[in-house]
CSV table of C-alpha atoms in Angstrom, one decimal:
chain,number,residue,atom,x,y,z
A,300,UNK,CA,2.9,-22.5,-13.4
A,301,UNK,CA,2.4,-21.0,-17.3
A,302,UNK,CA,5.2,-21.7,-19.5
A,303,UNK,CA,4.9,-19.0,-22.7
A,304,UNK,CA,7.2,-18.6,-26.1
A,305,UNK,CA,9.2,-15.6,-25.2
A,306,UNK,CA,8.8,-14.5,-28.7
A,307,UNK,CA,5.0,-14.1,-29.4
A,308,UNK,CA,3.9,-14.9,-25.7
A,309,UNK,CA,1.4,-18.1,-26.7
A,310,UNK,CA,0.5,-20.6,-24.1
A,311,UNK,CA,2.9,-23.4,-24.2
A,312,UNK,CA,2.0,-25.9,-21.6
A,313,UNK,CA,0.5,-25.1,-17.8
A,314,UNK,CA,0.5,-26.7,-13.9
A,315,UNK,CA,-1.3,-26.3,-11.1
A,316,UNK,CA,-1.1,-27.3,-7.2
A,317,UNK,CA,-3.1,-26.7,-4.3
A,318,UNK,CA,-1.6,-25.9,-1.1
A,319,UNK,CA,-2.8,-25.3,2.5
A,320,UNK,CA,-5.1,-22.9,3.2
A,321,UNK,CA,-4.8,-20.4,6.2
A,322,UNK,CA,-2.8,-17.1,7.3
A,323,UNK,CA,0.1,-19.8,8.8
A,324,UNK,CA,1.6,-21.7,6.0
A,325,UNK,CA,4.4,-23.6,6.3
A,326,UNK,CA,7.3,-22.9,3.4
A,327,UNK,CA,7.7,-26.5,2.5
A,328,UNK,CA,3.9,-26.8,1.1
A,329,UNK,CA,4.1,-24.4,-1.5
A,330,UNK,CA,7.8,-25.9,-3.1
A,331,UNK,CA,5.8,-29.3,-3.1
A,332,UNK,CA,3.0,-27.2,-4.6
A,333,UNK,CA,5.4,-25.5,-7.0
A,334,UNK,CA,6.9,-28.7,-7.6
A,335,UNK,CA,3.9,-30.4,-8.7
A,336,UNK,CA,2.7,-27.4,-10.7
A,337,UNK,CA,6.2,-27.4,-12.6
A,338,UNK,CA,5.9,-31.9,-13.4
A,339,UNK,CA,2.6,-31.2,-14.6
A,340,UNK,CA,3.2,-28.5,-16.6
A,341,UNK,CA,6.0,-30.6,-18.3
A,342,UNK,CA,9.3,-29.1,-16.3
A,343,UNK,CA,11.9,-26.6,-17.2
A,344,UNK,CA,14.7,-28.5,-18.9
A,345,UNK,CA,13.6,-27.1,-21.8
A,346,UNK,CA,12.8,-23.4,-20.5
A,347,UNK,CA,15.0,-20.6,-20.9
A,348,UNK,CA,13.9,-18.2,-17.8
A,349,UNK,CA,11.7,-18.2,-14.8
A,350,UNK,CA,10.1,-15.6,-13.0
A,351,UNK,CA,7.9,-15.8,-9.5
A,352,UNK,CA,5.3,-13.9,-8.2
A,353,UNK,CA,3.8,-14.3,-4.7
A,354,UNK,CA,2.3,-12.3,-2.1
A,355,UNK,CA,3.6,-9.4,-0.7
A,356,UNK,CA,4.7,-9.1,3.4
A,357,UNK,CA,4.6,-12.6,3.9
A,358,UNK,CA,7.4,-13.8,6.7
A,359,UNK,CA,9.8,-16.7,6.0
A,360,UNK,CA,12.6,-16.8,9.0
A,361,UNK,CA,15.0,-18.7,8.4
A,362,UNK,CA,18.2,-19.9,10.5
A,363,UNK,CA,21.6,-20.1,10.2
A,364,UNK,CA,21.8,-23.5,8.1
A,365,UNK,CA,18.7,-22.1,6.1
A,366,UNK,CA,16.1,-24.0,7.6
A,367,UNK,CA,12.8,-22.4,7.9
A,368,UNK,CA,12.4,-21.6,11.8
A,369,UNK,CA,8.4,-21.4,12.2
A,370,UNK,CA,5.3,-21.6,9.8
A,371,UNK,CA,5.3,-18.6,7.9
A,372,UNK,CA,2.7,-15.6,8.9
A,373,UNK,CA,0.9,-14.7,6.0
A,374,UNK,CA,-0.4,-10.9,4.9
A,375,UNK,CA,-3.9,-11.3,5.9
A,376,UNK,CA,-2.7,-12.6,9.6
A,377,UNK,CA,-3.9,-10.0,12.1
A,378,UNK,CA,-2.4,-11.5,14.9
A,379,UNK,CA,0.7,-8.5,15.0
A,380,UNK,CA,-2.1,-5.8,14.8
A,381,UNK,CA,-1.0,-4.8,18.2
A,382,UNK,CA,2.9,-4.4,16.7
A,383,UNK,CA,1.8,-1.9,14.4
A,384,UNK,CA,0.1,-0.1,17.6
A,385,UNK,CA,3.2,-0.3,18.9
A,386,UNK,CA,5.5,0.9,16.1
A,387,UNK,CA,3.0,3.8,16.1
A,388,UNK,CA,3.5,5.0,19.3
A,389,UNK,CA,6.9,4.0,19.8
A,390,UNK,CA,8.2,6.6,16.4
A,391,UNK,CA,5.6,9.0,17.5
A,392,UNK,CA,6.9,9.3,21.4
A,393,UNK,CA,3.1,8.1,22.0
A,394,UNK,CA,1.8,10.3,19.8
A,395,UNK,CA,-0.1,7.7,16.6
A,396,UNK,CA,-0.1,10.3,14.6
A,397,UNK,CA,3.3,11.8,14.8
A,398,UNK,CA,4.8,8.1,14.4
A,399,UNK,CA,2.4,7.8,11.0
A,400,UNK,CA,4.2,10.9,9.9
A,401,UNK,CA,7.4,9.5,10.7
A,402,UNK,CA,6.3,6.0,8.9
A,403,UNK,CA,5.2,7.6,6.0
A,404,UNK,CA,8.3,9.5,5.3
A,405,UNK,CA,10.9,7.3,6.4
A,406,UNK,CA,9.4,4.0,4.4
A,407,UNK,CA,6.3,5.6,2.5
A,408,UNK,CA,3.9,3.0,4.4
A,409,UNK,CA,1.8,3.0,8.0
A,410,UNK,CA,2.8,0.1,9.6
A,411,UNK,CA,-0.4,-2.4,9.7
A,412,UNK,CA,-0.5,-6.3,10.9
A,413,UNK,CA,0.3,-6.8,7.2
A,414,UNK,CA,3.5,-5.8,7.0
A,415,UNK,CA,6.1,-7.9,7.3
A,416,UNK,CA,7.9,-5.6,10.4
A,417,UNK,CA,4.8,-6.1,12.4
A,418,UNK,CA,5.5,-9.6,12.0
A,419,UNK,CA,8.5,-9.9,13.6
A,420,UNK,CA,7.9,-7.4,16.4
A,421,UNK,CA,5.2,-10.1,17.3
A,422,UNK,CA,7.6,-12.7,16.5
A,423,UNK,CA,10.1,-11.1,18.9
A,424,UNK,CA,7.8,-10.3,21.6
A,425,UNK,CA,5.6,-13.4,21.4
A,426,UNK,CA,8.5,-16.1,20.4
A,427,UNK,CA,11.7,-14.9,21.3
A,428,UNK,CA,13.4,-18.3,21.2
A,429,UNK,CA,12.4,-18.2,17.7
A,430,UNK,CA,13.3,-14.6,17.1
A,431,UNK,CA,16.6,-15.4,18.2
A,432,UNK,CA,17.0,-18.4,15.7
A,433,UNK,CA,16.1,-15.9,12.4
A,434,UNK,CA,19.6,-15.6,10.7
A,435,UNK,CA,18.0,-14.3,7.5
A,436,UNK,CA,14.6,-13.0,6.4
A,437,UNK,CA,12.6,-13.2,3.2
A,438,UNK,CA,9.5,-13.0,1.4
A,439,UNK,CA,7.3,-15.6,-0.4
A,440,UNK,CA,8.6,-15.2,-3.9
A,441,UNK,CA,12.1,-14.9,-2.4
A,442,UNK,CA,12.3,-18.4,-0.7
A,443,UNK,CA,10.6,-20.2,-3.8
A,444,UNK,CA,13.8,-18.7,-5.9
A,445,UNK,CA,15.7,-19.0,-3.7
A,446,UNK,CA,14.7,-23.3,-4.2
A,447,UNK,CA,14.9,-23.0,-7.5
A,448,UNK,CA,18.3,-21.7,-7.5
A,449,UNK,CA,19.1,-24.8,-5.4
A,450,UNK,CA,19.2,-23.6,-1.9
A,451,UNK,CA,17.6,-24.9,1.3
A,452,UNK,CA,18.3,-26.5,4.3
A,453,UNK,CA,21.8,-27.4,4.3
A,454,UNK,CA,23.0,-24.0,2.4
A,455,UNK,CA,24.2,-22.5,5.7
A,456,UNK,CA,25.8,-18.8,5.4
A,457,UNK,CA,26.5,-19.0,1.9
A,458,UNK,CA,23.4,-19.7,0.8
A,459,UNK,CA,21.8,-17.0,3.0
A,460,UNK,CA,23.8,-14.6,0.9
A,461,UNK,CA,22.0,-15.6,-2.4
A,462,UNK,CA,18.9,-14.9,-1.7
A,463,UNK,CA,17.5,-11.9,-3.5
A,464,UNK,CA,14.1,-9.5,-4.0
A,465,UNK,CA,12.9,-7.3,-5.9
A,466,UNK,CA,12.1,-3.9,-5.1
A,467,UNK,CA,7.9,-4.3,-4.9
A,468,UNK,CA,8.5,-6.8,-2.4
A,469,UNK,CA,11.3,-5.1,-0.5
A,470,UNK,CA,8.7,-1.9,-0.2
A,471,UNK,CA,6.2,-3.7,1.4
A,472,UNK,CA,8.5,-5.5,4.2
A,473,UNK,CA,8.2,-1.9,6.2
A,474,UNK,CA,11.9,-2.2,6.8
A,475,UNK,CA,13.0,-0.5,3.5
A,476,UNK,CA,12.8,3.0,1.8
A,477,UNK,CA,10.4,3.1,-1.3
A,478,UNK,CA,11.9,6.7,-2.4
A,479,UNK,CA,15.6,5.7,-1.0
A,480,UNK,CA,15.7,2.1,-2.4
A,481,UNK,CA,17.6,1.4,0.5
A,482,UNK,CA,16.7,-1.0,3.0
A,483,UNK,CA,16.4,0.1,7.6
A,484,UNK,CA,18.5,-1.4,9.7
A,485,UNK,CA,17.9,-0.1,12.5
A,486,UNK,CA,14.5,-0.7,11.9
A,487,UNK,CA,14.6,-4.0,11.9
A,488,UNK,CA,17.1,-4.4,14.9
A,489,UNK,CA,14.4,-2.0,17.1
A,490,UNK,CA,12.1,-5.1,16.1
A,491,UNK,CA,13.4,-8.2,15.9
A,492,UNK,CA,16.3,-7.3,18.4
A,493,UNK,CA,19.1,-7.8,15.6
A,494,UNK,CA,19.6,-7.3,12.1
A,495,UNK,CA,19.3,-10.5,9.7
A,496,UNK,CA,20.7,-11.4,5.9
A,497,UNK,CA,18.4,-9.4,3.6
A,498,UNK,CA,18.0,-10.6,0.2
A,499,UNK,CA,19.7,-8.6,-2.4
A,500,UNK,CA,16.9,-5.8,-4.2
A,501,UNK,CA,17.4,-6.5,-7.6
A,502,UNK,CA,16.2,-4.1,-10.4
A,503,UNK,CA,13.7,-5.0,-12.7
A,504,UNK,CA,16.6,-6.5,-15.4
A,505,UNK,CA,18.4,-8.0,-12.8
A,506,UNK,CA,18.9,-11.5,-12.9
A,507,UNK,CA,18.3,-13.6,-9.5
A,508,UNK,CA,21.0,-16.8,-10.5
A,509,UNK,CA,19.8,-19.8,-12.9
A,510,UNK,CA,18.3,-23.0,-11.7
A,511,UNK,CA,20.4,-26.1,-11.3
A,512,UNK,CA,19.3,-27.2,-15.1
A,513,UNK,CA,20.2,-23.2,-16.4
A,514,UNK,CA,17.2,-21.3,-16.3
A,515,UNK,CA,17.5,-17.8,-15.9
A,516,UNK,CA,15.7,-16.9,-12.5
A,517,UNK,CA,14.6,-13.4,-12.5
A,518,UNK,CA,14.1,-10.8,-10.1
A,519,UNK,CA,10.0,-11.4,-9.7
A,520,UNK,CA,7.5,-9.3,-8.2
A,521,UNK,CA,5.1,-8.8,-5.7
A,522,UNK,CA,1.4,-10.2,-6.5
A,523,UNK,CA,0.1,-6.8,-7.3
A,524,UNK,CA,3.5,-5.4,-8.7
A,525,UNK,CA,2.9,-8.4,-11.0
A,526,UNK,CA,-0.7,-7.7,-11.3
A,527,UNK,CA,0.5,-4.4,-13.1
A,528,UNK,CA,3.2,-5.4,-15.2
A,529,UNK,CA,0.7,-8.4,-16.7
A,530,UNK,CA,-1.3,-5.9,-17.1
A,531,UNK,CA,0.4,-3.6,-19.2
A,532,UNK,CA,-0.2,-1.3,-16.6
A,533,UNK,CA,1.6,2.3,-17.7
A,534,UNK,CA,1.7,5.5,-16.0
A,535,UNK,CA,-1.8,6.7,-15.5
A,536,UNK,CA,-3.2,3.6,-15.4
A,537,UNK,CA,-5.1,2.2,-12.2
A,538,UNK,CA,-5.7,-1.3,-11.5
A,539,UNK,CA,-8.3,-3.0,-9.9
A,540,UNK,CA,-8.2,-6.7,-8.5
A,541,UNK,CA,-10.9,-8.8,-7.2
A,542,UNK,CA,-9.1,-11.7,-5.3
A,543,UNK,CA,-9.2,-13.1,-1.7
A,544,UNK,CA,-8.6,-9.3,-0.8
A,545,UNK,CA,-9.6,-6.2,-3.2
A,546,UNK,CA,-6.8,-4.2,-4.3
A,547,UNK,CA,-6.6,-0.4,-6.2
A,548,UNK,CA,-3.4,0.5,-7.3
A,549,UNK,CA,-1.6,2.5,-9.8
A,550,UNK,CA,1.5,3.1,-11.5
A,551,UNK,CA,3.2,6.4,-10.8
A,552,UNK,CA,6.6,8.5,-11.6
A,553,UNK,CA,6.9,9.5,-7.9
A,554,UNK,CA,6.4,7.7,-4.4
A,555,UNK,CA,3.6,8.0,-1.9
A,556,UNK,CA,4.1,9.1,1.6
A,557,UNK,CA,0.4,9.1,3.0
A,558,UNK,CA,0.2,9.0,6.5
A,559,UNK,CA,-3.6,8.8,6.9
A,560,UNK,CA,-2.2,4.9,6.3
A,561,UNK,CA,-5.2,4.3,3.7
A,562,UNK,CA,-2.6,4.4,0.3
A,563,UNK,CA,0.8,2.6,0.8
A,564,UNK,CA,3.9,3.8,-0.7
A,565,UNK,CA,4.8,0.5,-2.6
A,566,UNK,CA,7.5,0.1,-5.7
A,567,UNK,CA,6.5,-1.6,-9.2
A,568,UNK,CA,8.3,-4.2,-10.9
A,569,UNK,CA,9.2,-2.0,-13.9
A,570,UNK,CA,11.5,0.9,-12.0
A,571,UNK,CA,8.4,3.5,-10.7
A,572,UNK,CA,5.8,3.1,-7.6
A,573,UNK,CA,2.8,1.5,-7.0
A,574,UNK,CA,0.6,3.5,-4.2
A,575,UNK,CA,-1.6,0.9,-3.2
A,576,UNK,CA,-5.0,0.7,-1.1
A,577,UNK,CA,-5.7,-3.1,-0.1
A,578,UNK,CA,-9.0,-4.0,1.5
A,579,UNK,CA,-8.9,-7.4,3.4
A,580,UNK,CA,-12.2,-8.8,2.2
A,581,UNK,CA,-13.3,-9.6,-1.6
A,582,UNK,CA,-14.5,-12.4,-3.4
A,583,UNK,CA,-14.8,-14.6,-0.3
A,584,UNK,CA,-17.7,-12.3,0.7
A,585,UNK,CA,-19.2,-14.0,-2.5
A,586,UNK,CA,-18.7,-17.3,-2.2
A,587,UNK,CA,-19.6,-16.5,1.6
A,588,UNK,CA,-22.8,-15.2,0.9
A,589,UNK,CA,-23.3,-17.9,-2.0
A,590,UNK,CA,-23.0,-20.2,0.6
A,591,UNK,CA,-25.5,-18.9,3.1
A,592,UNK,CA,-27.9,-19.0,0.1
A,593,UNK,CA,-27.3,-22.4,-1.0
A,594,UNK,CA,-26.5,-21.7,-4.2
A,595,UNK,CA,-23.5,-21.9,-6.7
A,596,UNK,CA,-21.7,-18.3,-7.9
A,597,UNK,CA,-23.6,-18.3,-11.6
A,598,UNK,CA,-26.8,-18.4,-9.5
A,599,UNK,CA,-25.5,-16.1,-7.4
A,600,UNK,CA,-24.4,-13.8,-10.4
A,601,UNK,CA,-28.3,-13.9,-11.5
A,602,UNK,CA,-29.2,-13.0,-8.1
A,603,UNK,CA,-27.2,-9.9,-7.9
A,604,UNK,CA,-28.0,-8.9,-11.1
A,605,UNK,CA,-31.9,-9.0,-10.5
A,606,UNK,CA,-31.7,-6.5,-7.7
A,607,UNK,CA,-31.8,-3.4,-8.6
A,608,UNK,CA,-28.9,-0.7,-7.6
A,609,UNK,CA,-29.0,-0.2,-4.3
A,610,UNK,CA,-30.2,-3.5,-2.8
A,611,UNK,CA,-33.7,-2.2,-2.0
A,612,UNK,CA,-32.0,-0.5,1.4
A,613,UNK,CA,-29.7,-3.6,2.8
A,614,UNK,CA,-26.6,-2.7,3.0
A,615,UNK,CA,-23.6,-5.1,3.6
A,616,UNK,CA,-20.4,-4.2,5.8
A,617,UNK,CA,-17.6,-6.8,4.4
A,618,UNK,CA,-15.7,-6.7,7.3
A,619,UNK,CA,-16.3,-10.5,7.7
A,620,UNK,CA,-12.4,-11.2,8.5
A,621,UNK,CA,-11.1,-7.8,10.0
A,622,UNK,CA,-10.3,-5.4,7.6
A,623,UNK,CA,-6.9,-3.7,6.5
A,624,UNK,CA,-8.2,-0.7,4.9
A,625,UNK,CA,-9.4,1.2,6.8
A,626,UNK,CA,-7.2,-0.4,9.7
A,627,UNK,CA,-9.7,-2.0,11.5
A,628,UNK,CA,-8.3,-6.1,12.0
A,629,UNK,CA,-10.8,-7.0,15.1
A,630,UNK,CA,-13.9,-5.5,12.7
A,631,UNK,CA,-16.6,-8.2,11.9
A,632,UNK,CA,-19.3,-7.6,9.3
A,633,UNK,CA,-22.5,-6.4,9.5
A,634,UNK,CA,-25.6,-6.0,7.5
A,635,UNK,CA,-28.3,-3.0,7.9
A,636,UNK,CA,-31.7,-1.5,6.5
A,637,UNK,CA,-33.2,-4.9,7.2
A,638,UNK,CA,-36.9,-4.5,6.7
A,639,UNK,CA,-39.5,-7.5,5.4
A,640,UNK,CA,-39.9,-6.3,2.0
A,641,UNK,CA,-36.2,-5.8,1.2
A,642,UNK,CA,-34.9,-9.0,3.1
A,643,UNK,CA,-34.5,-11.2,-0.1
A,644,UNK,CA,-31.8,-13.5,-1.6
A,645,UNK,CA,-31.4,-11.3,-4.5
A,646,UNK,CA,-30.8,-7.9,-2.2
A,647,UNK,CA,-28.6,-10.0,0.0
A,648,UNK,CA,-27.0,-11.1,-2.9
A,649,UNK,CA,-26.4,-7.5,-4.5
A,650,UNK,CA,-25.5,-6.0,-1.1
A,651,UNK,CA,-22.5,-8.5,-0.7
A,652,UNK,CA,-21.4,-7.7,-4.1
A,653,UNK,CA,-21.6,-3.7,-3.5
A,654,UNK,CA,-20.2,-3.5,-0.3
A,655,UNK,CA,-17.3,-4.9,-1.9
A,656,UNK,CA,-17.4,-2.7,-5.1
A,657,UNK,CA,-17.8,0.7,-2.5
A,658,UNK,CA,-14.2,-0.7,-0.7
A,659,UNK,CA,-12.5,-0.5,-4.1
A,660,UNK,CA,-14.4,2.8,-4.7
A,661,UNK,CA,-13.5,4.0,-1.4
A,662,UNK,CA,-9.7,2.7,-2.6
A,663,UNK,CA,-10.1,5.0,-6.1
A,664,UNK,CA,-10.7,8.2,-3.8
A,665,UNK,CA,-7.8,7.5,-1.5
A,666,UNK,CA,-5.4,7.3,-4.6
A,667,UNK,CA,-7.0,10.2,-6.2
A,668,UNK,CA,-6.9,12.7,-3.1
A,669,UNK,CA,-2.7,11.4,-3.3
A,670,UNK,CA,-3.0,12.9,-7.0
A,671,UNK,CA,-3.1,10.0,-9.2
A,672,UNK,CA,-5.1,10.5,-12.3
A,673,UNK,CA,-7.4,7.7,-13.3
A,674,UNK,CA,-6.7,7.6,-17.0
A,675,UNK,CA,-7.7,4.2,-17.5
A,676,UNK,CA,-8.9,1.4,-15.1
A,677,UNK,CA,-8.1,-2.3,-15.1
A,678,UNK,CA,-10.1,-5.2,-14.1
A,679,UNK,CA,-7.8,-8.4,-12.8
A,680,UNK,CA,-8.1,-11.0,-10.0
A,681,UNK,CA,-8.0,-14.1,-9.3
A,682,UNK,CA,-11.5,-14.5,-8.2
A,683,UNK,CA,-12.9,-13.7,-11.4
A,684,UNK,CA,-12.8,-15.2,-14.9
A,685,UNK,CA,-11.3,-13.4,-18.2
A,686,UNK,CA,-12.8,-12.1,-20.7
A,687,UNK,CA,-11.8,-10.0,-23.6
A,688,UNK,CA,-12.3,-5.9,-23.4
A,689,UNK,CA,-14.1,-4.8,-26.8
A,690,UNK,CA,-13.5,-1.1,-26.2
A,691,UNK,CA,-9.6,-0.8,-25.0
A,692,UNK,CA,-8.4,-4.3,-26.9
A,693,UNK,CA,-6.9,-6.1,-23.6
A,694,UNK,CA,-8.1,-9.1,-21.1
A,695,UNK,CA,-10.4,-7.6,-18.4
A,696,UNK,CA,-11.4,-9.7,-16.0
A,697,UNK,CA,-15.3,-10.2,-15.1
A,698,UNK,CA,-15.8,-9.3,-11.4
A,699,UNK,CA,-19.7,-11.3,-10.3
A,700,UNK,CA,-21.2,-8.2,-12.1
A,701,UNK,CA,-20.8,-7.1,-15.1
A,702,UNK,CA,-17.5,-4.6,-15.9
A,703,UNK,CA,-18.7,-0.7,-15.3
A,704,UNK,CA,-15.5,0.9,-15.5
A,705,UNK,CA,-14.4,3.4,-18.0
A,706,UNK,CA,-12.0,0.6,-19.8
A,707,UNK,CA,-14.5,-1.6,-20.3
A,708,UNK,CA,-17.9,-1.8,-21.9
């Protein structure tokens, strides 16, 4: 929670609040998170607008009374990898590759276990009792709004009907047109077996309601949607982000349709798209590695930074949880070019950081063979810590080596 004067944008007051780890989160810990985060930061009584961002795809089900049905499956929970097989092959009459076609035009994104779609074709096929409770769907920025507007349990249909998106989230729910702006129903109904309340997609100055004190809420974003706009991010800008995952993404005038499934066709917060590439692993592969050295992440900085390019041969898969992109969820990592010479802490070290940094790079290619122009690239994340960029005059944010890209120096 950062509280800002809307005029020159200076830090006011902050919180903070842990919750749960994991890929299964129930709801309820991150409003007592968010709750916490909003006493210590000195409340809203005295604030004039609120805005959320949380990650993309997550799924909150919901029943008729507006009670959360299950835990909520989080993005990086691979556990529907085997809906996406089947959204594949069921839009491509068994054919993959005709029904990434189809997925790529129809929604501008291959369906992966990510997704929130996948999600509740698992959720259907796996939990049908609980499939058959969902009486409205949303996303994580969504339901904590949705609180703050003073819903919850209790609301029953009426406060189904308040809930309300944005359109970075609504593209990455894999039940809604990026290029249309229109959500799928029949979509969702060939998944989950009906169609649910949808939030309202709001456009970016569309207001969401006001908390119970008279906040404005607005419309929110995605993470990376948010990412961008915090960024400045303009068109021919690419961002990079070093968090639990590794993004590359880039603001553009016209949506993506790529059905080789490595860019997704998302929507910004400002009113264009946001092809994405998202690679499962990042920073945890530091603190990871870190730990299998014994050692803290400024010593494991130094170690990286002794090695020279190349890690003397060893060479690092990051695959360590599955990986989204490329779409490989039951991967694990691996490590190669182990000889005795080259088998050191500091090679070890640098070959966890560049196996991370060849992800992104691999992400950069995918973006530019779908004709986005790298004018400028962005450093963020939430692994990292900021630092100002003498060359372009903006906060960059210092990945475990130091920035290389073309906006920094």
């Amino acid at each position: 929670m950062v509280i800002r004067d809307a005029g020159t944008g200076a830090l006011v007051r902050r919180g903070r609040a842990p919750h749960p780890e994991g890929t299964e989160v129930h709801p309820d810990h991150w409003w007592t998170a968010l709750q916490k985060a909003v006493a210590d930061a000195g409340g809203l009584d005295d604030v004039s607008a609120v805005s959320v961002g949380g990650q993309q795809h997550g799924m909150v089900c919901l029943d008729s009374d507006g009670a959360v049905v299950r835990p909520a499956l989080l993005w990086n929970d691979t556990r529907s990898a085997s809906a996406a097989v089947e959204l594949l092959n069921s839009a491509g009459g068994g054919d993959p590759a005709a029904g990434a076609q189809y997925w790529a035009r129809a929604t501008g994104t291959v369906p992966v276990a990510s997704l929130t779609l996948t999600k509740l074709r698992w959720l259907a096929g796996n939990e049908p009792e609980n499939a058959a409770k969902v009486a409205a769907v949303c996303l994580p920025h969504d339901w904590l709004t949705w609180r703050l507007a003073g819903f919850g349990p209790g609301s029953g249909t009426e406060g189904l009907e308040a809930l309300a998106t944005d359109r970075s989230d609504a593209s990455g729910t894999g039940y809604y047109s990026t290029a249309e702006g229109r959500y799928l129903p029949d979509v969702l109904a060939a998944s989950l077996g009906h169609v649910p309340v949808l939030p309202r997609v709001l456009g970016p100055l569309e207001s969401a309601g006001r908390t119970p004190a008279g906040s404005l809420l607005a419309a929110g974003a995605g993470d990376n949607a948010a990412a961008a706009l915090g960024a400045g991010a303009t068109l021919g800008d690419v961002v990079m982000s070093l968090g639990t995952s590794g993004t590359v993404f880039a603001v553009s005038d016209t949506p993506a349709a790529d059905a080789s499934g490595l860019v997704a066709g998302f929507a910004d917060a400002a009113g264009h798209f946001l092809p994405l590439v998202c690679t499962l692993n990042a920073t945890r592969i530091f603190d990871a590695t870190a730990a299998l050295l014994d050692v803290d992440l400024p010593e494991f900085n130094r170690l990286a930074l002794s090695a020279g390019a190349g890690a003397g041969g060893l060479t690092l898969v990051p695959y360590f949880d599955g990986e989204r992109t490329p779409n490989l969820p039951d991967a694990t990592g691996s490590l190669h070019g182990i000889t005795r010479t080259n088998y050191t802490p500091a090679n070890l070290a640098r070959a966890a950081v560049e196996g991370v940094v060849c992800s992104l790079a691999d992400g950069l290619a995918a973006l530019q063979d779908q004709g986005v122009s790298a004018r400028r690239v962005l450093l963020v994340g939430g692994g990292p810590s900021p630092r100002p960029c003498r060359k372009w005059r903006l906060t960059c944010w210092e990945p475990a080596l130091p920035c290389r890209s073309r906006a920094s120096t």
